Short mmCIF file of C-alpha atoms in Angstrom, two decimals:
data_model
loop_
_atom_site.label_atom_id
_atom_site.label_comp_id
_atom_site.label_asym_id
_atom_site.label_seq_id
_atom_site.Cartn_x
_atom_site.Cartn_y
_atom_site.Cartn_z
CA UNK A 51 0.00 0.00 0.00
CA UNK A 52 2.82 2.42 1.36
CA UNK A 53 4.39 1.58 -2.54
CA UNK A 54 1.46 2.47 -4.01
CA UNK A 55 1.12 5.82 -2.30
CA UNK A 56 5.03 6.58 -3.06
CA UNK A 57 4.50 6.25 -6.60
CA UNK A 58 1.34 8.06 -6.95
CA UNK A 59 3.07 10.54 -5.11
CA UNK A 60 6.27 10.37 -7.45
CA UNK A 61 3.72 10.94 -10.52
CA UNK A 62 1.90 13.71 -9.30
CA UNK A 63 5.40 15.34 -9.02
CA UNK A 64 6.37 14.42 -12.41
CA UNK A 65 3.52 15.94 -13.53
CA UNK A 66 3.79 18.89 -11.69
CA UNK A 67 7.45 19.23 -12.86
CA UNK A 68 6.32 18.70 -16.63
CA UNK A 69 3.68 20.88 -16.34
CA UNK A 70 5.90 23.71 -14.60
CA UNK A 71 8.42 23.12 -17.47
CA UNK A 72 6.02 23.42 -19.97
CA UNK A 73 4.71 26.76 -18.72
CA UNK A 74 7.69 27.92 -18.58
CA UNK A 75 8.69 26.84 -22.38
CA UNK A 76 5.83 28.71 -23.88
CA UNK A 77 6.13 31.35 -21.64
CA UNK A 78 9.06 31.95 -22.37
CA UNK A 79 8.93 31.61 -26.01
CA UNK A 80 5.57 33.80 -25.53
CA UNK A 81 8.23 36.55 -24.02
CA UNK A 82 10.69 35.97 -27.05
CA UNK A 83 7.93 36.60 -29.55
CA UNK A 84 6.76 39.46 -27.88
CA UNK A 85 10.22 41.21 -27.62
CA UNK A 86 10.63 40.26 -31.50
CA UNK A 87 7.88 41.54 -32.47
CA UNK A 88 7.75 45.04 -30.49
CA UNK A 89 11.62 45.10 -31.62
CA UNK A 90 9.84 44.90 -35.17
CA UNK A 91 7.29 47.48 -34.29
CA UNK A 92 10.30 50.16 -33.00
CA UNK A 93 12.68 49.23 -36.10
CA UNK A 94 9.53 50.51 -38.21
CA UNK A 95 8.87 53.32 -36.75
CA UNK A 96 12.47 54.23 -36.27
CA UNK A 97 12.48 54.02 -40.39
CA UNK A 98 9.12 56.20 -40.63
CA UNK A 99 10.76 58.96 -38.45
CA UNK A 100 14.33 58.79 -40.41
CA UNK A 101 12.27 59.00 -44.05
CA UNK A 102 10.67 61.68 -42.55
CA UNK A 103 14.15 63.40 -41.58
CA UNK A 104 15.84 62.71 -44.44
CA UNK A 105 12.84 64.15 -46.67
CA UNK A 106 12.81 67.24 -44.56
CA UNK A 107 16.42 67.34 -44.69
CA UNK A 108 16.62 67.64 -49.18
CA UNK A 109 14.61 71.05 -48.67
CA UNK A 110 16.89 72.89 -45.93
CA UNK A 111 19.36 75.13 -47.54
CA UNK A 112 23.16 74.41 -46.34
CA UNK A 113 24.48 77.98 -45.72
CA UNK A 114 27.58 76.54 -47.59
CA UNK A 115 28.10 73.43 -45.58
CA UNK A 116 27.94 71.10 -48.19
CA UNK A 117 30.75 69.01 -48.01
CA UNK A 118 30.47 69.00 -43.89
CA UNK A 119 27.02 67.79 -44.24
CA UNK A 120 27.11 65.40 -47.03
CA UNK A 121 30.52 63.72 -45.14
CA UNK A 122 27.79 63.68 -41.81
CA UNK A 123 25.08 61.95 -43.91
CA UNK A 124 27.41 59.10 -45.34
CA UNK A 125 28.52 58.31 -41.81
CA UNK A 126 25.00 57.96 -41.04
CA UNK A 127 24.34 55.94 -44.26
CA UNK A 128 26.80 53.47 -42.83
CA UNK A 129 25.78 53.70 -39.71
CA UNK A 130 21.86 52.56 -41.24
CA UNK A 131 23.39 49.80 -43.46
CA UNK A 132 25.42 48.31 -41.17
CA UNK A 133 22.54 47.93 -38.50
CA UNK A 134 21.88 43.63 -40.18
CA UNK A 135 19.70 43.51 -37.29
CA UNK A 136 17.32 46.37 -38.25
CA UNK A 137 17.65 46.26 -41.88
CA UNK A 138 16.66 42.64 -41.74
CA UNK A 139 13.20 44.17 -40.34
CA UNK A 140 12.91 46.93 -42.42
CA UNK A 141 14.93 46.74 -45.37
CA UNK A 142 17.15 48.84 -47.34
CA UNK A 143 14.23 51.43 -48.59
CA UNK A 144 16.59 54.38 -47.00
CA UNK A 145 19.25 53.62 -49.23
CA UNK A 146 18.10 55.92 -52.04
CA UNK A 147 17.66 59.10 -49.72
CA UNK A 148 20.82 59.01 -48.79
CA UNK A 149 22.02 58.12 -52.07
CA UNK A 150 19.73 61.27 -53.33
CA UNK A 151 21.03 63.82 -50.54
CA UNK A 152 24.84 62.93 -50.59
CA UNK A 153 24.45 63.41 -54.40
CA UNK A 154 23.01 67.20 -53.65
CA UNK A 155 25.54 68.04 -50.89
CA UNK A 156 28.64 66.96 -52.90
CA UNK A 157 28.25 65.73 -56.30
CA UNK A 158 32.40 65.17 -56.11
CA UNK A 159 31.88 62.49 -53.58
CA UNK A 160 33.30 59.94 -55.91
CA UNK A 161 34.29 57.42 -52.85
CA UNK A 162 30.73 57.61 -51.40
CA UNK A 163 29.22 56.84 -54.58
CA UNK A 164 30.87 53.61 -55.26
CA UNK A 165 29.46 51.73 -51.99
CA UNK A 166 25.87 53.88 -52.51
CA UNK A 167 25.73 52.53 -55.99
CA UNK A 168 26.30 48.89 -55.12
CA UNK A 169 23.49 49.29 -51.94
CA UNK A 170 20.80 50.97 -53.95
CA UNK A 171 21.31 48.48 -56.86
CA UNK A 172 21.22 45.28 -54.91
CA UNK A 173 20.11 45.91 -51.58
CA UNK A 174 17.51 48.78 -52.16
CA UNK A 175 16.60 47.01 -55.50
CA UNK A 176 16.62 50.53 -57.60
CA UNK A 177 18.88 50.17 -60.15
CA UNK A 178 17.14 52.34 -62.75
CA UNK A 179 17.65 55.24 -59.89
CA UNK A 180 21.40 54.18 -59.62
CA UNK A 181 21.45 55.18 -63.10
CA UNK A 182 19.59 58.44 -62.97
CA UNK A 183 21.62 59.59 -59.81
CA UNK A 184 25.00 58.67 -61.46
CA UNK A 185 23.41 60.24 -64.86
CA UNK A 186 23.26 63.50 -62.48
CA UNK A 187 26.86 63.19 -60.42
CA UNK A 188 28.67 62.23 -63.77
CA UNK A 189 28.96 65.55 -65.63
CA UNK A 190 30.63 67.26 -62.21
CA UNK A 191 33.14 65.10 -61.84
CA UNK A 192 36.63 64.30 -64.37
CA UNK A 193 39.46 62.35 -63.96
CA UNK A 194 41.25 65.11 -62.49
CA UNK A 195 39.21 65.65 -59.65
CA UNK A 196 39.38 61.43 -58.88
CA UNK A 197 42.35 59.18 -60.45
CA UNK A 198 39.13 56.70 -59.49
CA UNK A 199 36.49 58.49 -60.93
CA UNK A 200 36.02 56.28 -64.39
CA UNK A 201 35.04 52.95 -62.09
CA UNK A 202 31.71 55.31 -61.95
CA UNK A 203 31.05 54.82 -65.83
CA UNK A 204 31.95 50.80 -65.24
CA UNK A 205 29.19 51.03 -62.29
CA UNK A 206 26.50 52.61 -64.33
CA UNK A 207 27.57 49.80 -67.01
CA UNK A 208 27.45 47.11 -64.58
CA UNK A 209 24.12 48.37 -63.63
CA UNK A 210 22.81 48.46 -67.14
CA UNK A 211 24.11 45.20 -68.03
CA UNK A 212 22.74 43.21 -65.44
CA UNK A 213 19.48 45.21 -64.00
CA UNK A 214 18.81 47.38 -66.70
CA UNK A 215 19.19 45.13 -69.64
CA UNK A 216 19.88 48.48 -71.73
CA UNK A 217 23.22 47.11 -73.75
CA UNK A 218 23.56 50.21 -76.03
CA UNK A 219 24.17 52.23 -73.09
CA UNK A 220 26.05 50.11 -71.36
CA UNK A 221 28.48 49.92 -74.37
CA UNK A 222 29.06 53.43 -73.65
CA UNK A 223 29.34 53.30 -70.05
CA UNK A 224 31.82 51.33 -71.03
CA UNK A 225 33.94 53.31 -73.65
CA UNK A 226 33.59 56.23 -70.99
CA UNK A 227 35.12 54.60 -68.55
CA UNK A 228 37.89 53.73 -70.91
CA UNK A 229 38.45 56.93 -71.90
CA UNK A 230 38.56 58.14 -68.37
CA UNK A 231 40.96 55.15 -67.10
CA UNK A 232 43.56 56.58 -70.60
CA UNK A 233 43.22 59.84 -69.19
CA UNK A 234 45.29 58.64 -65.74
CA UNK A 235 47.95 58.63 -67.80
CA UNK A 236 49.49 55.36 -65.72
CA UNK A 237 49.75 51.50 -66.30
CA UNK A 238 46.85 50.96 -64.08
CA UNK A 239 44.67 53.10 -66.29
CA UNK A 240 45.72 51.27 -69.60
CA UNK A 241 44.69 47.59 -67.89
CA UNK A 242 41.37 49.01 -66.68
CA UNK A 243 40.97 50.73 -70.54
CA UNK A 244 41.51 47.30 -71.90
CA UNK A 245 39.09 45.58 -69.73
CA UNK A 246 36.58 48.03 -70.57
CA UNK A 247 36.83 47.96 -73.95
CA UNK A 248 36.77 44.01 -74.17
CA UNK A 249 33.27 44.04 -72.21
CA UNK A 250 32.76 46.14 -75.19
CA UNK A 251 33.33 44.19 -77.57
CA UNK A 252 31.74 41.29 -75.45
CA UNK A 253 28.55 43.41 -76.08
CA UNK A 254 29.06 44.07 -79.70
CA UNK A 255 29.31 40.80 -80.49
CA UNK A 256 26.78 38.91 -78.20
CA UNK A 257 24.29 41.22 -76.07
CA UNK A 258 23.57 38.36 -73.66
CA UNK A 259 27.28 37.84 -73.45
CA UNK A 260 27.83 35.77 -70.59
CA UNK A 261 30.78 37.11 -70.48
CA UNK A 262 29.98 40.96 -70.06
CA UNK A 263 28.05 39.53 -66.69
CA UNK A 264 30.65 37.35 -65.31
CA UNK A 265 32.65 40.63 -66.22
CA UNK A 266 30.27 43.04 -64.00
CA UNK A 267 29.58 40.78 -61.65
CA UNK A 268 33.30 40.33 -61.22
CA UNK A 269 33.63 44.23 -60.78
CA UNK A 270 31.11 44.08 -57.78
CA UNK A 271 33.10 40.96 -56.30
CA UNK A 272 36.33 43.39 -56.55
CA UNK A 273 35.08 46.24 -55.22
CA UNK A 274 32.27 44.73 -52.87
CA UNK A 275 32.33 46.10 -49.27
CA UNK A 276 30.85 43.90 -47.36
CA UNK A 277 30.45 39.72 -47.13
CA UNK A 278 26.96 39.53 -48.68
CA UNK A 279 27.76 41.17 -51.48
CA UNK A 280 30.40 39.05 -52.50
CA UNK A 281 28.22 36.10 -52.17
CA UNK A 282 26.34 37.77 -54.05
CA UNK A 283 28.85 38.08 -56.45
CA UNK A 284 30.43 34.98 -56.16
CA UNK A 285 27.06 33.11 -57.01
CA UNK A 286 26.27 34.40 -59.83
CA UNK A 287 29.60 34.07 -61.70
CA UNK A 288 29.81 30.52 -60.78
CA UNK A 289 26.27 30.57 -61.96
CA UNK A 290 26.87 32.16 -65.51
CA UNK A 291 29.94 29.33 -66.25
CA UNK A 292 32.71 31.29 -64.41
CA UNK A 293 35.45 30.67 -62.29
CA UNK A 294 36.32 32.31 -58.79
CA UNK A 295 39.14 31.39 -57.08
CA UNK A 296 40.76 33.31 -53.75
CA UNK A 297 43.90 32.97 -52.90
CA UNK A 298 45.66 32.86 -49.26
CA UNK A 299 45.80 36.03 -49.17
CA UNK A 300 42.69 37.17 -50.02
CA UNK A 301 43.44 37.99 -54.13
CA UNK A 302 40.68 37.00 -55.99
CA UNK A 303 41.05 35.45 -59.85
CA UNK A 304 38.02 35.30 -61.81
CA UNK A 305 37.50 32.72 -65.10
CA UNK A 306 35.31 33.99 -67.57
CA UNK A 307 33.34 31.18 -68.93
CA UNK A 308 34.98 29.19 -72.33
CA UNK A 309 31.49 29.93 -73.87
CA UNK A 310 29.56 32.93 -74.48
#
């Protein structure tokens, strides 16, 4: 009898225990869900009331401050796009506004422009705006004002190549750039001239040249800025037929496919 009691005793606190466990599962996971989701809720808003800053911020005059402000709002843009956590709530929709008031502040920003182009393109999925933007920055700026200043006509190709699908400008993009790299007047000029035109003539030949892609995608691998990106990258040249290969110390080789 005494046995019997014992182990109807030892149940009920199994039970109990279980139960108590249980509880404290789903409450917990309750909590979790809760925390996500008002995190979610405040990431939102946080975007509303930044698009709404930003937006104000493209009709206050600068009383001459360009440069100070537009070197403010790109460490602010990285600030926003490095913030995985939030950006995985809200997106990249920002992208553009800052792309859009670093452009008015200082249309010489020729450094700031390569890593906006890359995030509005891929990240903010605006392409076509990339373009118009870099259509606007282009005619202020000349290889003597950036020795690195023609990789913006090889972005804008890149752009129209892959995105865009708009080869005939893209071929100039292109021939710009080329023109721009001759103009360095160094050896590093002349390789980047001879790359250019050979997507060129990649075009000419085949406008779905697999080759021109692995060739812009390889020019976003090269230049990418963060680890996503070059996934990114790295994907879709191995996707297209081509090669990518990284060496120990980080060099990357890419193998345009035998076959266009």
């Amino acid at each position: 009898m005494l046995g019997n009691k014992v182990r109807t005793f030892l149940a009920l606190m199994f039970l109990t225990l279980l139960g108590t466990g249980i509880f404290y599962l789903q409450n917990s996971y309750t909590s979790r869900y809760i925390k996500n989701e008002l995190n979610k809720v405040n990431y939102v808003q946080e975007e509303e009331k930044l698009k709404a800053s930003l937006t104000l911020q493209k009709r206050f005059p600068t009383f001459g401050f360009n440069n100070l402000l537009a070197d403010w709002q790109y460490l602010q843009f990285i600030q926003y796009f490095g913030d995985t956590t939030a950006r995985e709530k809200t997106g990249y929709s920002l992208v553009t506004d800052y792309f859009e008031l670093i452009s008015k502040y200082d249309p010489h920003f020729v450094d700031a422009y390569f890593i906006l182009s890359t995030a509005n393109s891929i990240y903010a999925g605006q392409p076509e705006k990339t373009v118009a933007l870099l259509n606007k920055i282009l005619p202020n700026i000349s290889p003597k004002i950036s020795p690195d200043a023609m990789f913006l006509w090889i972005y804008k190709g890149v752009d129209e190549i892959l995105f865009l699908g708009n080869i005939e400008e893209a071929k100039k993009s292109y021939a710009k750039s080329a023109d721009w790299a001759l103009a360095r007047g160094d050896n590093d000029g002349k390789i980047i001239a001879e790359r250019s035109l050979e997507t060129v003539k990649f075009l000419e030949g085949n406008p779905d040249s697999k080759k021109a892609q692995v060739s812009a995608w390889a020019t976003v691998l090269n230049t990418a800025f963060d680890d996503k990106t070059r996934e990114i990258a790295i994907d879709k040249i191995r996707a297209l037929g081509g090669k990518v290969n990284i060496d120990d110390n980080g060099n990357v080789n890419v193998t345009l496919p035998e076959q266009d």
